[in-house]
CSV table of C-alpha atoms and ligand atoms in Angstrom, one decimal:
chain,number,residue,atom,x,y,z
A,1,MET,CA,-26.6,-2.3,-25.2
A,2,THR,CA,-25.8,-4.5,-22.6
A,3,THR,CA,-24.7,-8.1,-21.8
A,4,PRO,CA,-24.6,-10.1,-18.7
A,5,ASN,CA,-20.7,-11.0,-18.2
A,6,ALA,CA,-19.4,-14.2,-16.6
A,7,GLY,CA,-19.8,-12.8,-13.0
A,8,GLY,CA,-23.4,-12.2,-14.0
A,9,GLN,CA,-22.9,-8.5,-14.3
A,10,PRO,CA,-24.8,-6.9,-17.2
A,11,VAL,CA,-21.9,-4.6,-19.0
A,12,LEU,CA,-22.5,-2.0,-21.5
A,13,GLU,CA,-21.3,-3.0,-25.1
A,14,THR,CA,-19.6,-0.6,-27.9
A,15,GLY,CA,-18.7,-3.0,-30.3
A,16,GLY,CA,-18.9,-6.6,-31.7
A,17,ASP,CA,-21.8,-7.9,-33.4
A,18,ASP,CA,-23.0,-10.5,-31.1
A,19,VAL,CA,-24.1,-8.7,-28.1
A,20,ILE,CA,-26.5,-10.1,-25.7
A,21,SER,CA,-29.7,-7.4,-24.6
A,22,GLY,CA,-30.2,-7.6,-20.8
A,23,PRO,CA,-30.9,-5.3,-17.6
A,24,LEU,CA,-28.7,-2.9,-16.7
A,25,TYR,CA,-28.7,-3.7,-13.2
A,26,ALA,CA,-30.0,-7.3,-13.0
A,27,PRO,CA,-28.3,-8.9,-9.8
A,28,GLY,CA,-24.6,-9.6,-10.0
A,29,LYS,CA,-22.9,-12.9,-8.8
A,30,ARG,CA,-20.0,-13.2,-7.0
A,31,LEU,CA,-16.4,-13.4,-8.9
A,32,PHE,CA,-13.7,-15.7,-8.4
A,33,PRO,CA,-11.1,-14.3,-11.1
A,34,GLN,CA,-8.5,-16.8,-11.6
A,35,ALA,CA,-4.6,-15.7,-10.8
A,36,ALA,CA,-2.8,-14.4,-13.9
A,37,HIS,CA,0.5,-14.9,-14.6
A,38,GLY,CA,2.5,-13.1,-17.3
A,39,THR,CA,4.1,-9.9,-18.5
A,40,PHE,CA,1.0,-7.7,-17.6
A,41,ARG,CA,0.5,-9.3,-14.3
A,42,ASN,CA,4.0,-8.6,-13.4
A,43,ILE,CA,3.8,-5.2,-14.3
A,44,LYS,CA,0.9,-4.7,-12.2
A,45,TRP,CA,2.8,-6.4,-9.0
A,46,ALA,CA,5.9,-4.1,-9.8
A,47,ILE,CA,3.2,-0.7,-9.6
A,48,LEU,CA,1.1,-2.6,-6.6
A,49,VAL,CA,4.2,-2.8,-4.7
A,50,LEU,CA,5.7,0.6,-5.7
A,51,ALA,CA,2.7,2.6,-4.8
A,52,LEU,CA,2.0,0.6,-1.7
A,53,GLY,CA,5.5,1.2,-0.5
A,54,VAL,CA,5.5,5.0,-1.2
A,55,TYR,CA,2.3,5.3,0.5
A,56,TYR,CA,2.9,3.3,3.7
A,57,GLY,CA,6.4,4.6,3.7
A,58,LEU,CA,6.5,8.5,2.7
A,59,PRO,CA,5.6,9.9,6.1
A,60,PHE,CA,8.3,8.3,7.8
A,61,LEU,CA,11.1,10.0,5.3
A,62,ARG,CA,12.5,13.0,6.7
A,63,TRP,CA,13.4,16.5,4.9
A,64,ASN,CA,15.8,18.6,6.9
A,65,ARG,CA,14.5,22.2,6.5
A,66,GLY,CA,16.2,24.4,9.1
A,67,PRO,CA,15.7,24.7,13.0
A,68,GLY,CA,11.9,25.1,14.0
A,69,GLU,CA,10.5,23.7,11.0
A,70,PRO,CA,8.9,20.3,10.4
A,71,ASN,CA,11.1,17.2,9.2
A,72,GLN,CA,8.9,15.7,7.7
A,73,ALA,CA,9.2,15.2,3.7
A,74,VAL,CA,5.2,15.3,3.0
A,75,LEU,CA,3.3,17.0,5.4
A,76,VAL,CA,0.3,18.3,5.8
A,77,ASP,CA,0.4,20.7,8.5
A,78,ILE,CA,-3.3,21.7,9.5
A,79,VAL,CA,-2.5,24.0,12.7
A,80,HIS,CA,-0.1,26.0,10.6
A,81,ARG,CA,-1.9,26.4,7.5
A,82,ARG,CA,1.4,24.8,5.5
A,83,PHE,CA,2.0,22.0,3.1
A,84,TYR,CA,5.2,20.6,3.2
A,85,PHE,CA,6.6,18.5,0.1
A,86,PHE,CA,10.4,18.0,0.1
A,87,PHE,CA,11.8,21.4,-0.9
A,88,ILE,CA,8.2,22.6,-1.6
A,89,GLU,CA,6.6,24.6,1.1
A,90,ILE,CA,2.9,25.8,0.1
A,91,TRP,CA,1.2,28.9,2.2
A,92,PRO,CA,-2.8,29.1,2.2
A,93,GLN,CA,-2.1,32.1,-0.4
A,94,GLU,CA,-0.5,30.0,-2.9
A,95,LEU,CA,-3.1,27.2,-3.1
A,96,TYR,CA,-3.0,28.2,-6.8
A,97,TYR,CA,-0.2,25.7,-6.8
A,98,VAL,CA,-2.8,22.9,-5.7
A,99,ALA,CA,-4.8,24.0,-8.4
A,100,GLY,CA,-2.4,23.7,-11.1
A,101,LEU,CA,-0.9,20.4,-9.8
A,102,LEU,CA,-4.8,18.8,-10.1
A,103,ILE,CA,-4.9,20.6,-13.9
A,104,LEU,CA,-1.6,18.9,-14.8
A,105,ALA,CA,-2.8,15.7,-13.0
A,106,ALA,CA,-6.1,16.0,-15.2
A,107,LEU,CA,-4.0,16.5,-18.7
A,108,ILE,CA,-1.2,13.7,-17.7
A,109,LEU,CA,-4.9,11.4,-17.4
A,110,PHE,CA,-6.2,12.5,-20.7
A,111,LEU,CA,-2.7,12.0,-22.2
A,112,MET,CA,-2.6,8.5,-20.7
A,113,ASN,CA,-5.9,7.7,-22.1
A,114,ALA,CA,-5.2,9.1,-25.4
A,115,VAL,CA,-2.5,6.6,-25.9
A,116,ALA,CA,-3.9,3.7,-24.2
A,117,GLY,CA,-7.2,4.1,-22.8
A,118,ARG,CA,-7.6,3.2,-19.3
A,119,ILE,CA,-4.2,2.3,-18.3
A,120,TRP,CA,-4.7,4.8,-15.0
A,121,CYS,CA,-7.8,2.4,-14.1
A,122,GLY,CA,-5.9,-0.8,-14.6
A,123,TYR,CA,-2.5,-0.5,-13.2
A,124,LEU,CA,-2.4,2.8,-11.2
A,125,CYS,CA,-6.0,3.6,-9.5
A,126,PRO,CA,-5.8,3.2,-5.9
A,127,GLN,CA,-9.0,1.3,-6.1
A,128,THR,CA,-7.6,-1.4,-8.4
A,129,VAL,CA,-4.3,-1.6,-6.4
A,130,TRP,CA,-5.9,-2.5,-3.0
A,131,THR,CA,-8.5,-4.6,-4.8
A,132,ASP,CA,-5.5,-6.7,-6.4
A,133,LEU,CA,-4.2,-6.7,-3.0
A,134,PHE,CA,-7.6,-8.3,-1.2
A,135,TYR,CA,-7.4,-10.8,-4.2
A,136,ALA,CA,-3.8,-11.6,-3.5
A,137,VAL,CA,-4.9,-12.2,0.2
A,138,GLU,CA,-8.2,-14.3,-0.3
A,139,ARG,CA,-6.1,-16.6,-3.0
A,140,LEU,CA,-3.6,-16.9,-0.3
A,141,VAL,CA,-6.0,-17.7,2.5
A,142,GLU,CA,-8.8,-19.5,1.1
A,143,GLY,CA,-7.0,-21.0,-2.3
A,144,ASP,CA,-7.7,-20.3,-6.3
A,145,ALA,CA,-10.8,-19.4,-8.0
A,146,ARG,CA,-11.5,-23.4,-8.4
A,147,ARG,CA,-11.1,-23.8,-4.6
A,148,GLN,CA,-13.3,-20.3,-3.9
A,149,HIS,CA,-15.9,-21.9,-5.8
A,150,GLN,CA,-15.8,-25.0,-4.4
A,151,ARG,CA,-15.9,-23.5,-0.2
A,152,GLU,CA,-19.3,-21.6,-1.5
A,153,ALA,CA,-20.8,-24.8,-2.4
A,154,GLU,CA,-19.8,-26.1,0.7
A,155,GLY,CA,-21.5,-23.7,2.6
A,156,TRP,CA,-20.6,-22.8,6.3
A,157,THR,CA,-18.4,-25.9,7.2
A,158,PHE,CA,-16.0,-25.2,10.2
A,159,ASN,CA,-12.7,-25.2,8.0
A,160,ASN,CA,-14.9,-22.3,5.5
A,161,ILE,CA,-15.6,-20.6,8.8
A,162,LEU,CA,-12.0,-20.4,10.0
A,163,HIS,CA,-10.6,-19.6,6.5
A,164,THR,CA,-13.2,-16.9,5.8
A,165,GLY,CA,-12.4,-15.6,9.4
A,166,TYR,CA,-8.7,-15.8,8.9
A,167,LYS,CA,-9.2,-13.7,5.3
A,168,HIS,CA,-11.3,-11.2,6.9
A,169,ALA,CA,-8.9,-10.7,9.8
A,170,VAL,CA,-6.2,-10.0,7.7
A,171,TRP,CA,-8.1,-7.8,5.3
A,172,LEU,CA,-9.0,-5.5,8.2
A,173,ILE,CA,-5.3,-5.4,9.2
A,174,ILE,CA,-4.7,-3.8,5.5
A,175,ALA,CA,-7.6,-1.7,6.0
A,176,TRP,CA,-6.7,-0.3,9.2
A,177,TRP,CA,-3.0,0.2,8.4
A,178,THR,CA,-4.4,2.0,5.0
A,179,GLY,CA,-6.4,4.3,7.4
A,180,GLY,CA,-3.5,4.6,9.7
A,181,ALA,CA,-0.8,6.0,7.1
A,182,TRP,CA,-3.6,8.3,5.8
A,183,VAL,CA,-3.4,10.3,8.9
A,184,LEU,CA,0.6,10.3,9.3
A,185,TYR,CA,0.3,13.0,6.4
A,186,PHE,CA,-1.2,15.2,8.9
A,187,ALA,CA,1.3,14.8,11.9
A,188,ASP,CA,4.5,14.1,12.8
A,189,ALA,CA,4.7,10.4,11.7
A,190,PRO,CA,7.0,8.8,14.5
A,191,THR,CA,5.0,10.7,17.0
A,192,LEU,CA,1.7,9.8,16.0
A,193,VAL,CA,2.6,6.3,15.6
A,194,HIS,CA,4.0,6.2,19.4
A,195,GLN,CA,0.8,8.0,20.6
A,196,LEU,CA,-1.5,5.6,18.6
A,197,ALA,CA,0.5,2.7,20.0
A,198,THR,CA,0.2,4.2,23.8
A,199,PHE,CA,-3.4,5.3,22.9
A,200,GLN,CA,-3.1,8.8,23.4
A,201,ALA,CA,-3.4,9.8,20.0
A,202,PRO,CA,-5.9,12.8,19.5
A,203,MET,CA,-9.8,11.5,19.0
A,204,VAL,CA,-10.0,13.0,15.4
A,205,ALA,CA,-7.1,10.5,14.4
A,206,TRP,CA,-8.6,7.7,15.6
A,207,PHE,CA,-12.1,8.9,14.1
A,208,THR,CA,-10.3,9.3,10.6
A,209,ILE,CA,-8.7,6.1,10.9
A,210,ALA,CA,-11.9,4.1,11.8
A,211,ILE,CA,-13.8,6.0,8.5
A,212,LEU,CA,-10.7,4.7,6.3
A,213,THR,CA,-10.5,1.4,7.6
A,214,VAL,CA,-14.4,0.9,6.8
A,215,LEU,CA,-14.1,2.3,3.7
A,216,THR,CA,-11.2,0.2,2.4
A,217,TYR,CA,-12.2,-2.9,3.8
A,218,ILE,CA,-15.7,-2.5,2.1
A,219,LEU,CA,-14.5,-0.7,-1.1
A,220,ALA,CA,-11.6,-3.3,-1.7
A,221,GLY,CA,-13.2,-6.4,-0.2
A,222,PHE,CA,-16.6,-6.4,-1.3
A,223,MET,CA,-17.4,-3.7,-4.1
A,224,ARG,CA,-14.4,-3.9,-5.9
A,225,GLU,CA,-15.6,-4.3,-9.4
A,226,GLN,CA,-18.8,-2.6,-8.8
A,227,VAL,CA,-17.1,0.7,-8.3
A,228,CYS,CA,-15.5,0.7,-11.6
A,229,ILE,CA,-18.5,-0.5,-13.2
A,230,TYR,CA,-21.2,1.6,-11.5
A,231,MET,CA,-19.6,4.4,-9.3
A,232,CYS,CA,-16.4,5.9,-10.8
A,233,PRO,CA,-17.2,8.7,-13.4
A,234,TRP,CA,-13.8,8.0,-15.4
A,235,PRO,CA,-15.2,5.3,-17.7
A,236,ARG,CA,-17.9,7.9,-18.9
A,237,ILE,CA,-15.7,10.4,-19.3
A,238,GLN,CA,-13.0,8.5,-21.1
A,239,ALA,CA,-15.4,7.3,-23.4
A,240,ALA,CA,-16.1,10.5,-24.7
A,241,LEU,CA,-12.6,11.3,-24.7
A,242,THR,CA,-11.0,8.5,-26.5
A,243,ASP,CA,-10.3,8.0,-30.2
A,244,GLU,CA,-10.0,5.4,-32.9
A,245,ASP,CA,-6.2,5.5,-32.2
A,246,ALA,CA,-6.0,5.0,-28.9
A,247,LEU,CA,-4.8,1.4,-28.0
A,248,ASN,CA,-7.2,-0.7,-26.0
A,249,VAL,CA,-7.3,-4.2,-24.9
A,250,THR,CA,-8.8,-5.6,-28.1
A,251,TYR,CA,-9.7,-9.2,-29.0
A,252,ARG,CA,-8.2,-9.3,-32.5
A,253,TYR,CA,-11.3,-11.1,-34.0
A,254,ASP,CA,-9.6,-11.2,-37.5
A,255,ARG,CA,-7.3,-13.5,-36.1
A,256,GLY,CA,-9.7,-15.4,-33.8
A,257,GLU,CA,-12.8,-16.1,-35.7
A,258,PRO,CA,-14.3,-18.6,-36.4
A,259,ARG,CA,-13.6,-19.6,-32.7
A,260,MET,CA,-13.7,-23.4,-32.3
A,261,SER,CA,-11.9,-26.3,-30.2
A,262,LEU,CA,-8.3,-27.2,-30.7
A,263,LYS,CA,-9.1,-30.4,-32.3
A,264,THR,CA,-12.1,-28.9,-34.6
A,265,GLY,CA,-9.8,-26.2,-35.5
A,266,LEU,CA,-6.8,-28.7,-36.6
A,267,ALA,CA,-9.2,-31.1,-38.2
A,268,ALA,CA,-11.1,-27.4,-39.9
A,269,ARG,CA,-7.6,-26.2,-40.9
A,270,SER,CA,-6.4,-29.8,-42.4
A,271,HIS,CA,-9.4,-29.6,-44.8
A,272,GLY,CA,-8.3,-26.3,-46.0
A,273,GLN,CA,-11.4,-24.5,-43.9
A,274,ALA,CA,-11.3,-21.2,-42.2
A,275,ALA,CA,-10.3,-21.7,-38.1
A,276,GLY,CA,-9.7,-18.8,-36.0
A,277,ASP,CA,-6.9,-18.8,-33.2
A,278,CYS,CA,-9.5,-18.7,-30.5
A,279,VAL,CA,-10.3,-22.2,-28.8
A,280,ASP,CA,-13.0,-20.8,-27.0
A,281,CYS,CA,-11.4,-21.9,-24.0
A,282,ASN,CA,-12.7,-18.9,-21.6
A,283,GLN,CA,-9.4,-18.2,-19.8
A,284,CYS,CA,-9.7,-14.7,-20.5
A,285,VAL,CA,-13.1,-14.3,-18.9
A,286,ALA,CA,-11.7,-16.6,-15.8
A,287,VAL,CA,-9.2,-14.2,-15.1
A,288,CYS,CA,-11.1,-10.9,-15.6
A,289,PRO,CA,-11.4,-8.9,-12.1
A,290,THR,CA,-14.3,-7.4,-13.3
A,291,GLY,CA,-16.0,-10.4,-15.3
A,292,VAL,CA,-15.8,-9.1,-19.0
A,293,ASP,CA,-15.6,-11.2,-21.9
A,294,ILE,CA,-13.3,-9.3,-24.1
A,295,ARG,CA,-14.3,-10.9,-27.1
A,296,HIS,CA,-17.7,-8.9,-26.9
A,297,GLY,CA,-15.5,-5.8,-28.0
A,298,SER,CA,-14.6,-2.7,-26.0
A,299,GLN,CA,-16.7,-2.2,-23.1
A,300,LEU,CA,-17.5,-0.1,-20.3
A,301,GLY,CA,-16.6,-2.8,-17.2
A,302,CYS,CA,-13.3,-3.5,-18.9
A,303,VAL,CA,-10.2,-1.5,-16.7
A,304,GLN,CA,-7.6,-2.2,-19.6
A,305,CYS,CA,-5.5,-4.2,-16.9
A,306,GLY,CA,-4.2,-6.6,-19.5
A,307,LEU,CA,-4.7,-9.8,-17.7
A,308,CYS,CA,-6.8,-11.5,-20.5
A,309,ILE,CA,-3.9,-10.8,-22.3
A,310,ASP,CA,-1.8,-12.6,-20.1
A,311,ALA,CA,-4.0,-15.1,-19.9
A,312,CYS,CA,-4.6,-15.7,-23.8
A,313,ASP,CA,-1.0,-15.7,-24.5
A,314,ALA,CA,-0.5,-18.5,-22.0
A,315,VAL,CA,-3.0,-20.5,-24.0
A,316,MET,CA,-1.3,-19.7,-27.8
A,317,GLN,CA,1.9,-20.8,-26.0
A,318,LYS,CA,0.7,-24.1,-25.1
A,319,ILE,CA,-1.2,-24.5,-28.7
A,320,HIS,CA,1.7,-23.2,-30.3
A,321,ARG,CA,-0.3,-20.2,-32.2
A,322,PRO,CA,1.3,-16.8,-32.0
A,323,ARG,CA,0.8,-15.0,-28.9
A,324,GLY,CA,-1.3,-11.6,-29.1
A,325,LEU,CA,-4.5,-12.6,-29.9
A,326,ILE,CA,-5.8,-10.3,-27.4
A,327,ALA,CA,-3.4,-7.4,-27.1
A,328,TYR,CA,-3.2,-3.2,-26.5
A,329,ASP,CA,-4.4,-2.5,-30.0
A,330,ASN,CA,-7.2,-0.9,-32.0
A,331,GLU,CA,-10.5,-1.1,-34.3
A,332,ASN,CA,-8.6,1.0,-36.8
A,333,ASN,CA,-5.7,-1.8,-37.2
A,334,ILE,CA,-8.2,-4.7,-37.2
A,335,LYS,CA,-9.7,-3.4,-40.5
A,336,ARG,CA,-6.3,-2.6,-41.8
A,337,ARG,CA,-5.4,-6.0,-41.7
A,338,MET,CA,-8.3,-7.7,-42.7
A,339,ALA,CA,-8.3,-5.5,-45.8
A,340,GLY,CA,-4.3,-6.9,-46.2
A,341,LEU,CA,-2.6,-3.5,-44.9
A,342,PRO,CA,-0.1,-3.5,-42.1
A,343,ALA,CA,-1.1,-2.0,-38.7
A,344,VAL,CA,-0.3,1.6,-37.9
A,345,TYR,CA,0.1,2.8,-34.2
A,346,ARG,CA,0.0,6.4,-34.4
A,347,MET,CA,0.9,7.7,-31.0
A,348,ILE,CA,2.2,11.2,-32.3
A,349,ARG,CA,-0.9,12.7,-33.4
A,350,PRO,CA,-2.8,16.4,-32.7
A,351,ARG,CA,-4.8,15.3,-29.7
A,352,THR,CA,-1.2,13.6,-27.8
A,353,ILE,CA,0.5,16.6,-28.8
A,354,LEU,CA,-1.9,19.1,-27.6
A,355,TYR,CA,-2.0,17.5,-24.2
A,356,ALA,CA,1.8,16.9,-24.3
A,357,VAL,CA,2.5,20.8,-25.1
A,358,ALA,CA,-0.1,21.7,-22.4
A,359,ILE,CA,1.5,19.6,-19.6
A,360,VAL,CA,5.0,21.1,-20.4
A,361,LEU,CA,4.1,24.6,-20.4
A,362,ILE,CA,1.7,24.7,-17.4
A,363,GLY,CA,4.5,22.6,-15.8
A,364,ALA,CA,7.0,25.3,-16.9
A,365,VAL,CA,4.9,27.9,-15.5
A,366,MET,CA,4.4,26.5,-12.4
A,367,LEU,CA,8.0,25.3,-11.7
A,368,THR,CA,9.2,29.1,-13.2
A,369,ARG,CA,6.8,30.5,-10.4
A,370,LEU,CA,8.1,28.0,-7.7
A,371,LEU,CA,11.8,28.9,-8.0
A,372,THR,CA,11.3,32.6,-8.3
A,373,ARG,CA,8.3,33.2,-6.2
A,374,PRO,CA,9.2,36.0,-3.2
A,375,SER,CA,9.6,34.8,0.4
A,376,ASP,CA,7.4,37.9,1.6
A,377,GLY,CA,3.8,38.9,0.6
A,378,ILE,CA,1.1,41.6,2.0
A,379,THR,CA,-2.5,41.0,1.4
A,380,VAL,CA,-5.0,43.7,2.0
A,381,ALA,CA,-9.0,43.2,3.0
A,382,HIS,CA,-11.6,46.1,3.1
A,383,ASP,CA,-13.6,45.4,5.7
A,384,ARG,CA,-17.1,44.7,3.6
A,385,ASN,CA,-19.6,46.0,6.5
A,386,PRO,CA,-19.5,48.8,7.0
A,387,LEU,CA,-17.5,50.4,4.3
A,388,TYR,CA,-17.0,53.6,5.9
A,389,VAL,CA,-17.4,55.2,9.2
A,390,ILE,CA,-18.3,59.0,9.4
A,391,ASP,CA,-16.6,60.5,12.3
A,392,ALA,CA,-18.0,63.3,14.8
A,393,ASP,CA,-15.9,65.6,12.8
A,394,GLY,CA,-17.1,64.4,9.3
A,395,SER,CA,-13.9,63.3,8.5
A,396,VAL,CA,-14.3,59.5,6.8
A,397,ARG,CA,-12.9,56.2,8.2
A,398,ASN,CA,-11.8,52.9,6.2
A,399,ALA,CA,-10.6,50.1,8.2
A,400,TYR,CA,-8.3,47.3,6.8
A,401,THR,CA,-7.3,43.6,7.5
A,402,VAL,CA,-3.6,43.4,5.9
A,403,GLN,CA,-1.9,40.3,6.3
A,404,ILE,CA,1.9,40.3,6.1
A,405,VAL,CA,3.8,37.1,5.1
A,406,ASN,CA,7.1,36.4,6.3
A,407,GLU,CA,8.4,32.7,4.5
A,408,GLN,CA,12.1,33.3,5.7
A,409,GLY,CA,13.3,31.5,8.3
A,410,GLN,CA,14.3,34.4,10.6
A,411,PRO,CA,12.4,37.1,12.3
A,412,ARG,CA,12.3,40.3,10.6
A,413,GLU,CA,11.5,44.0,11.5
A,414,LEU,CA,9.7,45.5,8.2
A,415,GLU,CA,8.8,49.3,7.5
A,416,PHE,CA,4.5,49.7,7.1
A,417,ALA,CA,3.5,52.5,4.8
A,418,VAL,CA,0.1,53.7,2.9
A,419,SER,CA,0.3,56.0,0.2
A,420,GLY,CA,-2.2,57.8,-2.3
A,421,LEU,CA,-4.4,59.6,0.1
A,422,LYS,CA,-3.7,63.3,0.5
A,423,GLY,CA,-3.7,64.3,4.0
A,424,ALA,CA,-4.9,60.8,5.5
A,425,LYS,CA,-4.3,59.7,9.2
A,426,VAL,CA,-3.3,56.2,9.3
A,427,GLN,CA,-3.4,54.1,12.3
A,428,VAL,CA,-2.2,50.5,12.7
A,429,ILE,CA,-3.8,49.0,16.0
A,430,GLY,CA,-1.7,47.3,18.2
A,431,VAL,CA,1.5,48.8,17.0
A,432,VAL,CA,3.6,51.3,18.6
A,433,GLY,CA,4.6,54.6,16.3
A,434,ASP,CA,2.4,57.0,14.8
A,435,GLY,CA,4.4,58.1,11.6
A,436,PRO,CA,4.1,57.2,8.3
A,437,ASP,CA,6.3,54.1,8.8
A,438,PHE,CA,5.5,51.5,11.6
A,439,PRO,CA,8.2,48.9,12.3
A,440,ILE,CA,6.7,45.9,12.2
A,441,GLN,CA,7.5,42.6,13.8
A,442,VAL,CA,7.1,39.4,11.8
A,443,ASP,CA,8.3,36.3,13.4
A,444,ALA,CA,10.0,33.6,11.2
A,445,ASP,CA,8.4,31.5,8.9
A,446,ASN,CA,5.2,33.2,10.0
A,447,THR,CA,2.6,36.2,9.4
A,448,ARG,CA,1.2,38.8,11.1
A,449,ASP,CA,-2.3,40.1,10.9
A,450,LEU,CA,-3.1,44.0,11.2
A,451,ARG,CA,-5.7,46.3,11.7
A,452,VAL,CA,-5.5,49.4,9.7
A,453,LEU,CA,-7.5,52.4,10.0
A,454,ILE,CA,-7.3,55.0,7.5
A,455,THR,CA,-9.2,58.4,8.2
A,456,GLY,CA,-9.5,60.7,5.1
A,457,PRO,CA,-9.7,64.6,5.1
A,458,LEU,CA,-13.4,66.0,5.5
A,459,LYS,CA,-13.2,67.3,2.0
A,460,GLU,CA,-13.0,64.1,0.2
A,461,PRO,CA,-15.3,64.1,-2.9
A,462,PRO,CA,-18.6,62.1,-2.5
A,463,HIS,CA,-18.8,58.4,-3.9
A,464,ALA,CA,-15.5,58.3,-4.5
A,465,SER,CA,-13.3,55.2,-4.6
A,466,ILE,CA,-9.7,56.1,-4.4
A,467,PRO,CA,-6.9,53.7,-4.8
A,468,VAL,CA,-4.6,53.6,-1.8
A,469,THR,CA,-1.2,51.5,-2.2
A,470,PHE,CA,-0.1,49.4,1.2
A,471,SER,CA,3.8,48.6,1.1
A,472,VAL,CA,6.3,46.9,3.4
A,473,THR,CA,9.8,47.4,3.2
A,474,ASP,CA,12.3,45.5,4.6
A,475,PRO,CA,15.5,48.0,5.1
A,476,LEU,CA,18.1,45.0,5.5
A,477,GLN,CA,17.0,43.1,2.6
A,478,LYS,CA,16.2,46.2,0.4
A,479,SER,CA,13.1,44.7,-0.4
A,480,GLU,CA,9.3,46.2,-0.8
A,481,MET,CA,5.7,44.4,-1.4
A,482,MET,CA,3.1,46.0,-2.2
A,483,ALA,CA,-1.0,45.6,-2.7
A,484,THR,CA,-3.5,47.8,-3.3
A,485,ASP,CA,-7.0,48.7,-2.4
A,486,ASN,CA,-9.5,51.6,-2.4
A,487,PHE,CA,-10.8,54.5,0.1
A,488,LYS,CA,-14.4,54.8,0.0
A,489,THR,CA,-16.7,57.6,0.8
A,490,PRO,CA,-20.3,58.4,1.2
B,1,LIG,S1,-8.0,-16.7,-23.9
B,1,LIG,FE1,-8.1,-16.5,-25.9
B,1,LIG,S2,-8.4,-18.4,-26.8
B,1,LIG,FE2,-9.3,-18.5,-24.8
B,1,LIG,S3,-11.5,-18.1,-25.3
B,1,LIG,FE3,-9.7,-16.1,-24.5
B,1,LIG,S4,-9.4,-15.4,-26.5
B,1,LIG,FE4,-10.2,-17.2,-26.8
B,2,LIG,S1,-11.3,-7.9,-20.3
B,2,LIG,FE1,-9.3,-8.0,-19.8
B,2,LIG,S2,-8.4,-6.0,-19.7
B,2,LIG,FE2,-10.4,-5.6,-19.3
B,2,LIG,S3,-10.6,-5.8,-17.3
B,2,LIG,FE3,-11.0,-7.7,-17.8
B,2,LIG,S4,-8.8,-8.9,-17.7
B,2,LIG,FE4,-8.6,-6.6,-17.4
């Protein structure tokens, strides 16, 4: 079912009885959410400052990794195919760490959802953070929601053009800085800033900044809640993941209904009649960034930001009623209270335990692997086409590309050997030496690719796939790395 909200956007209803049907994609009106003040607004400000501070400042944080190594704490070095994150250095062959991080992030999101619904959306999502920032600029330049409504009614007066122009200029500067900060994660930040300031930055940097500037400007300045309601898949996913014990921003209708004006409510109570605490002031709707009326029940458009809680608490305080008419709660508790039972908050339940255990296990495995990973590596790729070549004398030749990884900060001389195929001749292209052990120089913190040809004896059995072992030994450090592949015959 759908219902149009205060801003004209239709929203999907999942609860409540007083639902009005309407088309899902009806044209909407622009929202002018009123500024909210209170605990949840303050939490959102704190998270906004922290998140933006980290985003804009992190590229300038230095981290000493020794000579010849980049000293930027967080850096995606595309040219050298490395990802640096403080003391962690991820190589291309270790991309499974990134996959592990993504799985961890998903599980943390599931856990957050199981505990308190869409708090990611309401507090941490970049769309929310930047939209909040753009709203703050809008209110600072054009005035509060009431003044903005007035400006819209006034039309394009000189004063309004001036203020609107000013607002868009500030928005564009923020959007440009957002794109600008992003590219600083892909190069040495101070150097790139200097290059940008002197117009010597590479074209790709300008191009990326331009795209991100436009995206930020459009998404945070114009599309705002539309992204949450129509574009983002997370509300749909979380609706499938949530359960009746998760805490969501909830209108406690057991306390609020029947709603009526303050005066009527006082009169009703004085005559011993039932009167809810909701005075129908609409403040909860006025502050909502997605235009939702939470009194209609849990809705797809609600990002769980808690601003309606702040607005309603302020009203309750003014009319001397207990705070918390809107609060993080759930339907179960409403029903329990209506039945005269105390509310129950079940944070620890099978679902949250399962997520927490999975997070701890995956985190522990990743950390252990990270701390114990070898500083060397060897990978072998057999030529796919052709799989083998028959030489003039009838012997069979297979070709391989072997990559040797030296993750240490010093150059190394390693011995390379191939075993497993009796009587085979091994050739390493471009390396001097013709014995079973070839000295291979690998630069510090670098890789070396070798072309290896193995020629098998004439009498190999047909259609054979014989395992061969490629090994690299460091005689000084007494370490050995091995990888296996197959020798194919016709
Ligand atoms: S702010 Fe509170 S009192 Fe006012 S309409 Fe919303 S729920 Fe009712
Ligand atoms: S209904 Fe309340 S919690 Fe939901 S988006 Fe609106 S203000 Fe935020």
